[in-house]
Short mmCIF file of C-alpha atoms and ligand atoms in Angstrom, two decimals:
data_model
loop_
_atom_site.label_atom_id
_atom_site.label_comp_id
_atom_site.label_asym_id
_atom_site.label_seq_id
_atom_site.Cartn_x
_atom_site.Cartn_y
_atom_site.Cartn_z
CA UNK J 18 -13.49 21.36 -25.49
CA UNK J 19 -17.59 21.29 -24.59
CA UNK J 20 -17.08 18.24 -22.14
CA UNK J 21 -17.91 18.94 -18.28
CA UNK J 22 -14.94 18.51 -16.51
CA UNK J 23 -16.97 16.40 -14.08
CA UNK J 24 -18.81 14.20 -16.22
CA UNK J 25 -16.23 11.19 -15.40
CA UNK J 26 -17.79 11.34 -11.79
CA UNK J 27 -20.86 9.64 -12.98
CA UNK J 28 -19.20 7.33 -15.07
CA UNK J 29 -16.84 6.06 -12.29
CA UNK J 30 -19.66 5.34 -9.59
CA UNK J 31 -21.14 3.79 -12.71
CA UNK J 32 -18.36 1.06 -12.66
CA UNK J 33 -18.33 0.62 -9.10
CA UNK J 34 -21.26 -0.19 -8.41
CA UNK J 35 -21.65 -2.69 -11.32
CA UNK J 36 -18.23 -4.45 -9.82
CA UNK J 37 -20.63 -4.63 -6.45
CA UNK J 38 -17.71 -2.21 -4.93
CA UNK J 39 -20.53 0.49 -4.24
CA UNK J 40 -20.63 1.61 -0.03
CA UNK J 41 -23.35 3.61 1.67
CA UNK J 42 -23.24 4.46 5.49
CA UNK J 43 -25.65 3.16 7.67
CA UNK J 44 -27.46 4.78 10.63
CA UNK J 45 -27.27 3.92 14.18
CA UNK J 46 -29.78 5.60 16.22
CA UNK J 47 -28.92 5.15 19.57
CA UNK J 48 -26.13 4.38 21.62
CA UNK J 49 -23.16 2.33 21.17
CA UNK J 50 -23.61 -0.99 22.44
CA UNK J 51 -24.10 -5.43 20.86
CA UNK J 52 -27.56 -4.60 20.20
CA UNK J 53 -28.26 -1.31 18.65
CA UNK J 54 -31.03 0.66 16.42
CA UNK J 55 -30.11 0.24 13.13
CA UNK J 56 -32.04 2.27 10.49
CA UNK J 57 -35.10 0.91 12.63
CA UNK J 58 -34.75 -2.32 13.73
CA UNK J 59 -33.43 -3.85 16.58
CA UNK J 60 -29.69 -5.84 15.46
CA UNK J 61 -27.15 -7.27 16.77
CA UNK J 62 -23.68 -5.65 16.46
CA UNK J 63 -21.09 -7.56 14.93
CA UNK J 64 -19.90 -4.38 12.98
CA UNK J 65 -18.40 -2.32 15.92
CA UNK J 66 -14.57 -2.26 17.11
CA UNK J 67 -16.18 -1.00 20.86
CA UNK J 68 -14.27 -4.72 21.88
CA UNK J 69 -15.07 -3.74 25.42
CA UNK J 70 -18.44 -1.95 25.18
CA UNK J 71 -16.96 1.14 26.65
CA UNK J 72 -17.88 3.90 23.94
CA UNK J 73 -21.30 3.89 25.61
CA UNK J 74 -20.06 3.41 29.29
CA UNK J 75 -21.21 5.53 32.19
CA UNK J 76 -17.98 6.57 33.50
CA UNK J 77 -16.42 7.63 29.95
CA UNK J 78 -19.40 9.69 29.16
CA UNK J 79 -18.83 11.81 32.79
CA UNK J 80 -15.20 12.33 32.19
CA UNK J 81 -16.33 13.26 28.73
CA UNK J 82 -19.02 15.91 30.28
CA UNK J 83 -16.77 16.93 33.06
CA UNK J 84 -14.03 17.90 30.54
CA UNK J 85 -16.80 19.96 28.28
CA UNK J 86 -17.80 21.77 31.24
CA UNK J 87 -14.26 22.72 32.70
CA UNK J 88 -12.43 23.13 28.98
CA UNK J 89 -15.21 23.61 26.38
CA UNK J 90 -15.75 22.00 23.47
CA UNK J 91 -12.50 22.83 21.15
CA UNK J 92 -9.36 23.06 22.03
CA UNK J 93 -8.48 26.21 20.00
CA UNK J 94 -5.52 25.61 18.20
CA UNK J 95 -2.93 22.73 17.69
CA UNK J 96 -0.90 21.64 20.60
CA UNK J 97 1.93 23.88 20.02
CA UNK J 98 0.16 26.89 20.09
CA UNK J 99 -3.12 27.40 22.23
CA UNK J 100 -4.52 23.81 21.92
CA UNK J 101 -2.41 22.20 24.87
CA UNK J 102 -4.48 21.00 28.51
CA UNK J 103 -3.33 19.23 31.38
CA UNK J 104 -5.61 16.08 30.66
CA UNK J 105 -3.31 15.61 27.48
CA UNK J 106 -0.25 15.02 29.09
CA UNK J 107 -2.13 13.06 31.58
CA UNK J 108 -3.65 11.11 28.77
CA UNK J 109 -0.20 10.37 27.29
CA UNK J 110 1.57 9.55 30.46
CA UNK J 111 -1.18 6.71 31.35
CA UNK J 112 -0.33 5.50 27.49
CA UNK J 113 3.14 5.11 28.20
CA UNK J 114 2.60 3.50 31.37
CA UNK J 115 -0.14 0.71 29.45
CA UNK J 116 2.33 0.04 26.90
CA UNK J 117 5.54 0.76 29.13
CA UNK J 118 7.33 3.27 27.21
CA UNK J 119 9.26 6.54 28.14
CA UNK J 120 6.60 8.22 26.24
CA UNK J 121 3.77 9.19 24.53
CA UNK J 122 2.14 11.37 22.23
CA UNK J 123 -1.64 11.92 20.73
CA UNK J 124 -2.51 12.79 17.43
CA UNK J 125 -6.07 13.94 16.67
CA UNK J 126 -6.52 10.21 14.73
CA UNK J 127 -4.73 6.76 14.24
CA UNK J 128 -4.46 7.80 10.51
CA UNK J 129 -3.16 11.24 11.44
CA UNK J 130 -0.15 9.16 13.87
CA UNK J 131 0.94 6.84 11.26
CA UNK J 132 0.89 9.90 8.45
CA UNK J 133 2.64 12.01 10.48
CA UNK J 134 4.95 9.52 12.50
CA UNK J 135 6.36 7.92 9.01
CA UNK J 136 6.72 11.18 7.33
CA UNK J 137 8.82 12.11 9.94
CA UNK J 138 10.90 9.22 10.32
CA UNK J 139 11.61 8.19 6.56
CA UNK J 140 11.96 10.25 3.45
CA UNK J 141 13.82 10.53 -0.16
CA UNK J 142 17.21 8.32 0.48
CA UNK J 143 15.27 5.87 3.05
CA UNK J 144 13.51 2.78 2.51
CA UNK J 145 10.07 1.25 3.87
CA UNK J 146 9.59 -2.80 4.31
CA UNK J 147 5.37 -3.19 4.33
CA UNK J 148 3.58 -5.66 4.91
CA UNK J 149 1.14 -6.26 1.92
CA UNK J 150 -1.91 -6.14 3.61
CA UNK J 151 -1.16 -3.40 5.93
CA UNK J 152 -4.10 -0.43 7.20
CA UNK J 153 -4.64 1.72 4.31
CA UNK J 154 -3.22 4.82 6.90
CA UNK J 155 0.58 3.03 7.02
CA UNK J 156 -0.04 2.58 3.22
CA UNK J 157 -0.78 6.18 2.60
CA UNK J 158 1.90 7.14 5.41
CA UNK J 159 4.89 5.63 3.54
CA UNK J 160 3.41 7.54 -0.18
CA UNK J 161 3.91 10.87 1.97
CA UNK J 162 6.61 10.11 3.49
CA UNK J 163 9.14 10.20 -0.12
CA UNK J 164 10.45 7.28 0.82
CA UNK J 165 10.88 3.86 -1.51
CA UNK J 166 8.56 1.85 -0.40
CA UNK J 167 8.52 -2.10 -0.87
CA UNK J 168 5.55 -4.52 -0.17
CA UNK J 169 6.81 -7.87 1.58
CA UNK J 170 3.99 -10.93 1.65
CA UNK J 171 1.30 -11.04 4.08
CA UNK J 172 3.33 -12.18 7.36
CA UNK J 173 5.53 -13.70 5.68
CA UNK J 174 9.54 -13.02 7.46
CA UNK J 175 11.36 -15.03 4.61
CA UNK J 176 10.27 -12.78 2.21
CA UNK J 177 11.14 -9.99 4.41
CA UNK J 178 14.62 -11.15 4.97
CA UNK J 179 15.26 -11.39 1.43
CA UNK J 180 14.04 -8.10 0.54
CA UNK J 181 16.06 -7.16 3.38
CA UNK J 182 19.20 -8.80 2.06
CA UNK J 183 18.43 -7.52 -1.19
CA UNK J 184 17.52 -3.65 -0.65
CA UNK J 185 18.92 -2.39 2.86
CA UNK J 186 22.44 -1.32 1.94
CA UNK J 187 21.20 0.92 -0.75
CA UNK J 188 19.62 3.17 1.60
CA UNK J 189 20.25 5.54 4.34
CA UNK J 190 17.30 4.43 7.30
CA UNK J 191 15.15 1.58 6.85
CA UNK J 192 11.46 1.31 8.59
CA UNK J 193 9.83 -1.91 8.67
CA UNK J 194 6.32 -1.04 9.42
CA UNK J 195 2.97 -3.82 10.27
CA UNK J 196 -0.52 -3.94 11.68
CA UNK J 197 -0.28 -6.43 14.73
CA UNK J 198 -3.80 -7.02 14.23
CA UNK J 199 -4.34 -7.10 10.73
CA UNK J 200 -8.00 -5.44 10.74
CA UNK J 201 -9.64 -7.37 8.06
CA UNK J 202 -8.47 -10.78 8.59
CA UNK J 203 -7.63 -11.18 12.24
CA UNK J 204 -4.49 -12.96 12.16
CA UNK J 205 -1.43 -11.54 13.72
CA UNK J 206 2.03 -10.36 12.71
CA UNK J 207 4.92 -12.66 13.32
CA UNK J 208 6.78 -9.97 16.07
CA UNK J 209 9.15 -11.60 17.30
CA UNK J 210 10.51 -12.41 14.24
CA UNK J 211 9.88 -9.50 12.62
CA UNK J 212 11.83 -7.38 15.44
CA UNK J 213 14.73 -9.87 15.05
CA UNK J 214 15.34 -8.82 11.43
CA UNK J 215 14.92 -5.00 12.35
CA UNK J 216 17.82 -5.88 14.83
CA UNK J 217 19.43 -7.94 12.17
CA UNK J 218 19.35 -5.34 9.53
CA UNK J 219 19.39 -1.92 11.62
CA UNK J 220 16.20 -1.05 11.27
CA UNK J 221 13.29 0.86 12.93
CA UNK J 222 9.95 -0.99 13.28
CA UNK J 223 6.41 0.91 13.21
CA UNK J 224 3.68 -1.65 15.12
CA UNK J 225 0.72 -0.56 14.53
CA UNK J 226 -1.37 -1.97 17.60
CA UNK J 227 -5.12 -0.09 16.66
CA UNK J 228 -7.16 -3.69 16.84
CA UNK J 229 -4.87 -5.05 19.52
CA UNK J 230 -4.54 -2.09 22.49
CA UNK J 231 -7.23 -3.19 25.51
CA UNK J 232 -7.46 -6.91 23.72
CA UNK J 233 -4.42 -8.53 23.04
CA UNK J 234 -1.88 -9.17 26.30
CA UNK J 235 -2.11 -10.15 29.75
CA UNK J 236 -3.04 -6.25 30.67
CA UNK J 237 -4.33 -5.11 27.40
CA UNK J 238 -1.01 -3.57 26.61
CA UNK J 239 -1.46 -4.71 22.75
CA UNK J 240 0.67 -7.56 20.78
CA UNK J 241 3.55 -6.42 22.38
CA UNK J 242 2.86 -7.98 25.50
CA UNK J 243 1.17 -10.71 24.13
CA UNK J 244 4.29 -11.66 22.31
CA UNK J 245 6.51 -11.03 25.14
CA UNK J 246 8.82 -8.08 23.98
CA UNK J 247 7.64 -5.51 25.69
CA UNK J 248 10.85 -3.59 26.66
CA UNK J 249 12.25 -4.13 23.27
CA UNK J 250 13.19 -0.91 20.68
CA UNK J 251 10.11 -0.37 18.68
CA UNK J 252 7.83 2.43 17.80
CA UNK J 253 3.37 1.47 19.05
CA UNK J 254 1.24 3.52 17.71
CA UNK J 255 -2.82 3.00 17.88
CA UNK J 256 -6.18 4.61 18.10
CA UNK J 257 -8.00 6.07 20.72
CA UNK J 258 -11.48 4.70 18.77
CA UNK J 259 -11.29 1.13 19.14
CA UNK J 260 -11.15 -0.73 22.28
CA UNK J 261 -10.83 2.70 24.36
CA UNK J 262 -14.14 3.92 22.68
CA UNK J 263 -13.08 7.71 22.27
CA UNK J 264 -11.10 9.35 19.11
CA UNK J 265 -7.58 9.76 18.75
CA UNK J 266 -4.53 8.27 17.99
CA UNK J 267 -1.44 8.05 19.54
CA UNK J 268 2.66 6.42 19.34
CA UNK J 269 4.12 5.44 22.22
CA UNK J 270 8.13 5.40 21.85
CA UNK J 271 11.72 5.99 23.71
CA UNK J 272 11.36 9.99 24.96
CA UNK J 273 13.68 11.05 22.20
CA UNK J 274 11.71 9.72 19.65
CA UNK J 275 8.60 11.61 20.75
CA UNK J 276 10.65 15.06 21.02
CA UNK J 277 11.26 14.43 17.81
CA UNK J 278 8.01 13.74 16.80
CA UNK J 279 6.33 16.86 18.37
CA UNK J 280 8.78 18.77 16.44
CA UNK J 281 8.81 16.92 13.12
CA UNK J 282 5.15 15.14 12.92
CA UNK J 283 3.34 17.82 10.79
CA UNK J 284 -0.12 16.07 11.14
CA UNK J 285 0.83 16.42 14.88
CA UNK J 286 2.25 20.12 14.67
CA UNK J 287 -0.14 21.67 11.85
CA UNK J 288 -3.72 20.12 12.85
CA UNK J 289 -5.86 21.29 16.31
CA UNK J 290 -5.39 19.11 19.36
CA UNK J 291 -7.78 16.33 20.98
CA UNK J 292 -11.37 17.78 21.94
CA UNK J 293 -11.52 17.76 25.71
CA UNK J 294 -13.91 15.63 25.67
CA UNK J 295 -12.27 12.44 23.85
CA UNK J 296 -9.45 13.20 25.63
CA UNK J 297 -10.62 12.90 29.28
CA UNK J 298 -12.78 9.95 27.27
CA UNK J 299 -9.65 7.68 26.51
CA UNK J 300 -8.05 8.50 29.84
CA UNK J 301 -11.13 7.16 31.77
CA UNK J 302 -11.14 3.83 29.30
CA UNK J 303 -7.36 3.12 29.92
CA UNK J 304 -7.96 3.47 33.55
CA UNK J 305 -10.99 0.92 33.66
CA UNK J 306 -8.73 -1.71 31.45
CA UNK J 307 -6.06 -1.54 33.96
CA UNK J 308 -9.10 -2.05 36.77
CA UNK J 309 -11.23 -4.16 35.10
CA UNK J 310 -9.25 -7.56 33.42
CA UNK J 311 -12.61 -9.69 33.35
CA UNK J 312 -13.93 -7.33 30.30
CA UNK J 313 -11.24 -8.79 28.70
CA UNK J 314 -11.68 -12.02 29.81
CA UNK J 315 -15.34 -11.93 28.94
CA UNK J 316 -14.33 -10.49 25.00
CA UNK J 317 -11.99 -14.04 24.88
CA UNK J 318 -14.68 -16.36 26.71
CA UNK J 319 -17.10 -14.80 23.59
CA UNK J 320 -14.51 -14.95 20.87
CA UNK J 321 -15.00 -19.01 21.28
CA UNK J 322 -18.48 -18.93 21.54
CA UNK J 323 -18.35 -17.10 17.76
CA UNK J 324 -15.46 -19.40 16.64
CA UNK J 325 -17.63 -22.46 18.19
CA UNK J 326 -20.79 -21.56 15.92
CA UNK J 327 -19.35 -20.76 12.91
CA UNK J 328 -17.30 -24.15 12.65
CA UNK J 329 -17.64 -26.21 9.52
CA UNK J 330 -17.91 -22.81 8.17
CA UNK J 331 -14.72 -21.03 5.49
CA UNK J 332 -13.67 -19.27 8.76
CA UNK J 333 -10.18 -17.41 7.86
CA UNK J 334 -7.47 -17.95 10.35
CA UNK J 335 -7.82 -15.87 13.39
CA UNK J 336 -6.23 -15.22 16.88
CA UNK J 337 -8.09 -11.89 17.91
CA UNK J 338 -11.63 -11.51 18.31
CA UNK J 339 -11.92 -10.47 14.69
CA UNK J 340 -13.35 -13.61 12.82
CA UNK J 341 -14.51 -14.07 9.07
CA UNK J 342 -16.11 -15.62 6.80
CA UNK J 343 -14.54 -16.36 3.32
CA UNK J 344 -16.91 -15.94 0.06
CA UNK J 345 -16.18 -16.29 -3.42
CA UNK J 346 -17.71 -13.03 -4.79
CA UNK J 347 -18.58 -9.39 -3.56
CA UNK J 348 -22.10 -10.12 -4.48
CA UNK J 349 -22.55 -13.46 -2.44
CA UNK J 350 -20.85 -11.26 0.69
CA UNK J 351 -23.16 -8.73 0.12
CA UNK J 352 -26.18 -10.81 -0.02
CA UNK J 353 -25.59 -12.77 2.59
CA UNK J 354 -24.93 -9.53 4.92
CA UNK J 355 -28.62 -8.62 3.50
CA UNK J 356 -29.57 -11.87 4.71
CA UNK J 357 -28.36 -11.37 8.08
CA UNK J 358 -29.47 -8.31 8.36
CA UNK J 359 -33.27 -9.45 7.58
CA UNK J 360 -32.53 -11.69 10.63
CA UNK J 361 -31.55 -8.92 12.73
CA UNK J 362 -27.74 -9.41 12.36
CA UNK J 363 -25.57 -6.59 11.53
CA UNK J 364 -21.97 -8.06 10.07
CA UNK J 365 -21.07 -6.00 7.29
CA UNK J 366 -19.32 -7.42 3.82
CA UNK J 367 -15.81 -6.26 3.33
CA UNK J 368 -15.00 -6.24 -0.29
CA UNK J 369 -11.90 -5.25 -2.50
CA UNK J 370 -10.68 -3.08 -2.94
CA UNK J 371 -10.26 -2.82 0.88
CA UNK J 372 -9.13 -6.97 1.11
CA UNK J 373 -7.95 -9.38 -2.60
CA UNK J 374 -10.79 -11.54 -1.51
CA UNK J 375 -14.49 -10.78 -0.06
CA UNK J 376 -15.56 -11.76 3.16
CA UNK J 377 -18.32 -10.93 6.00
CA UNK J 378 -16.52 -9.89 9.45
CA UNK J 379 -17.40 -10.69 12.31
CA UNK J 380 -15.81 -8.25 15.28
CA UNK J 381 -17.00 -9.59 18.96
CA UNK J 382 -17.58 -7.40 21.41
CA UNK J 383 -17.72 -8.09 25.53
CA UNK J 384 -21.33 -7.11 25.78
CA UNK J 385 -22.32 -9.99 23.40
CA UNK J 386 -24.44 -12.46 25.52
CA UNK J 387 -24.44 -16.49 24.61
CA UNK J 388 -27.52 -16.23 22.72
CA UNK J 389 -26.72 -13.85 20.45
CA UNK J 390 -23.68 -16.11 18.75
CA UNK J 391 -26.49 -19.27 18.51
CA UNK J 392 -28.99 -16.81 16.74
CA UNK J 393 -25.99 -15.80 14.10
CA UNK J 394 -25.19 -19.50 13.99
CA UNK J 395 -29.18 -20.77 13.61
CA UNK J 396 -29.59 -18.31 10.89
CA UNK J 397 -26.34 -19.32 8.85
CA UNK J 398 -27.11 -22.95 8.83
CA UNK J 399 -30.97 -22.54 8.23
C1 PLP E 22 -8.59 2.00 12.57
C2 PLP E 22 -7.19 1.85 12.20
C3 PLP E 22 -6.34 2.96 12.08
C4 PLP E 22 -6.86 4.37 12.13
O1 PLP E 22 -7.26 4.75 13.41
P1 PLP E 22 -8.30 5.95 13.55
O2 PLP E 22 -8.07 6.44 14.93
O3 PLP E 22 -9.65 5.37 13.35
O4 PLP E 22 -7.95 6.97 12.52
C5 PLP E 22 -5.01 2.75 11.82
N1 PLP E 22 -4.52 1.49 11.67
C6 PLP E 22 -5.30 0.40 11.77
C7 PLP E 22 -4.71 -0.94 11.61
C8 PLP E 22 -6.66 0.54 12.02
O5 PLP E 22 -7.44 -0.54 12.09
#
């Protein structure tokens, strides 16, 4: 035994970046925004999931200050102990009221609320029903959670119904859980479908709403509304970091559920609550989507602008303001990003093993202006 216990290090980043899987972060040097300082130069944003360009807006960033200066920077323990302020249960009564629940609760991250939420719900004698492309959080949820956990095809509800059929009896509860948004494709769940078969087959259903909260319905409620079951038996849960430019996640559920969540959710009960300062953040965003519709109006009138240039283009099938292109290979993704980039357009590659099949995306953000979308599409067919 003379081998270094971390030799295999080496050899693994080895492999991955001859597979072209290799990732690097990038710098941003100023603020949030469709055009922004990248490693110095000028780009245009098409990496960001700021939908509504209000991470670097005025009014967030004073709530933000104005909660540092009355609370401080941490909040000094988790929620149960020391860690609770007023602007949290503020925060979580306007999130019930968006997404008309009895309640709400926020977790310090999206991936913290799904961890936490499915752990608590589901565990050795229950079963999960996943969709196969689901956020890597719900997939890493349902592993801690003990629970057996089945993949059903991407969107697909006859699949889901016979997995149903087949599995349900054999176990105690049964969660269904789905993005509503699926984050690397764009395309949405089937819900009303979907919550039929819960119904059907007495189960609980986990939506997770991160790309779709401020975008997707009339008021920005998420896919909920969109779909037109809003009011129906479901657990939301979604981020604070997306459209409400802050950090934090949070579920929004019947008032029982929550109680039981604050005293079951250990990523909830065992981790420090929401800085001040992205709380009061995400309780000035939600207040200036209820206020402000024609942000959201402006993201859609931009989404077609993209969709219009890149036409005649592998574009995969999209309903949200999340639009890609389909490659064949990691490396042509990757070089064509680099060739984007060199243009001043910043649209990074997604590879596997995050998606089975590479792809640039495209996320569109309010901010965008018209000319922006013809320089992506000048520069793709030059
Ligand atoms: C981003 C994302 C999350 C995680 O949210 P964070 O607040 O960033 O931790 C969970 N689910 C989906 C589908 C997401 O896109």
């Amino acid at each position: 035994m003379n081998s270094n216990p971390y030799s295999w290090i080496e050899e693994s980043l080895e492999t991955i970046h001859k597979a072209h899987w290799y990732r690097s972060v990038k710098t941003i040097q100023n603020r949030a925004g469709a055009m922004v300082e990248l490693e110095g130069k000028s780009v245009i944003n098409f990496a960001s999931n700021d939908y509504l360009a209000l991470a670097a807006d005025e009014r967030l960033i004073n709530a933000a200050i104005e909660a540092l200066l009355t609370y401080g920077t941490g909040s000094t323990g988790s929620r149960l102990l020391s860690g609770h302020r007023e602007i949290h249960r503020e925060l979580e009564s306007k999130i019930a009221s968006l997404k008309q629940t009895e309640d709400a609760m926020v977790f310090s991250s999206g991936y913290l609320a799904n961890l936490g939420t499915m752990a608590a719900l589901v565990g050795k004698r229950d079963l999960i029903l996943g969709d196969q492309y689901n956020h890597s959080s719900l997939k890493n949820g349902a592993k801690l959670s003990g629970a057996t956990v089945i993949d059903y095809l991407h969107c697909n509800t006859e699949d889901l119904n016979k997995k149903l059929s087949q599995y349900r009896l054999s176990y105690r509860r049964c969660l269904i859980v789905t993005d509503s948004v699926f984050s690397m494709d764009g395309d949405l769940c089937p819900l009303p479908e979907i919550l039929d078969l819960a119904q059907e087959f007495n189960c609980m259903l986990l939506l997770d709403e991160a790309h779709a909260t401020g975008v997707m319905g009339k008021t920005g409620a998420g896919c909920v509304e969109y779909f037109n079951c809003t009011g129906r038996e479901l657990i939301q849960m979604g981020t604070l970091s997306k459209a409400l430019g802050s950090l934090g996640g949070y579920v929004a559920a019947s008032e029982k559920l929550i109680d039981f969540l604050r005293n079951r959710a250990s990523s909830w009960i065992y981790t420090t609550a929401l800085s001040p300062a992205d709380t009061a953040a995400a309780l000035a965003a939600i207040k200036i989507i209820e206020n402000e519709p024609q942000r959201r109006q402006q993201l859609w009138k931009n989404t077609a602008l993209l969709k219009k240039q890149l036409s005649g283009f592998n574009i995969l099938p999209s309903l949200t303001p999340i639009i890609c292109l389909g490659l064949d290979s990691p490396q042509q993704a990757l070089e064509l990003a680099k060739k984007l980039l060199e243009a001043g357009i910043f649209a990074p590659a997604i590879r596997p093993p995050t998606v089975p099949t590479s792809r640039l995306r495209f996320s569109v953000m309010a901010t965008h202006q018209a000319s922006h979308f013809q320089q992506l599409g000048d520069v793709l067919r030059g």
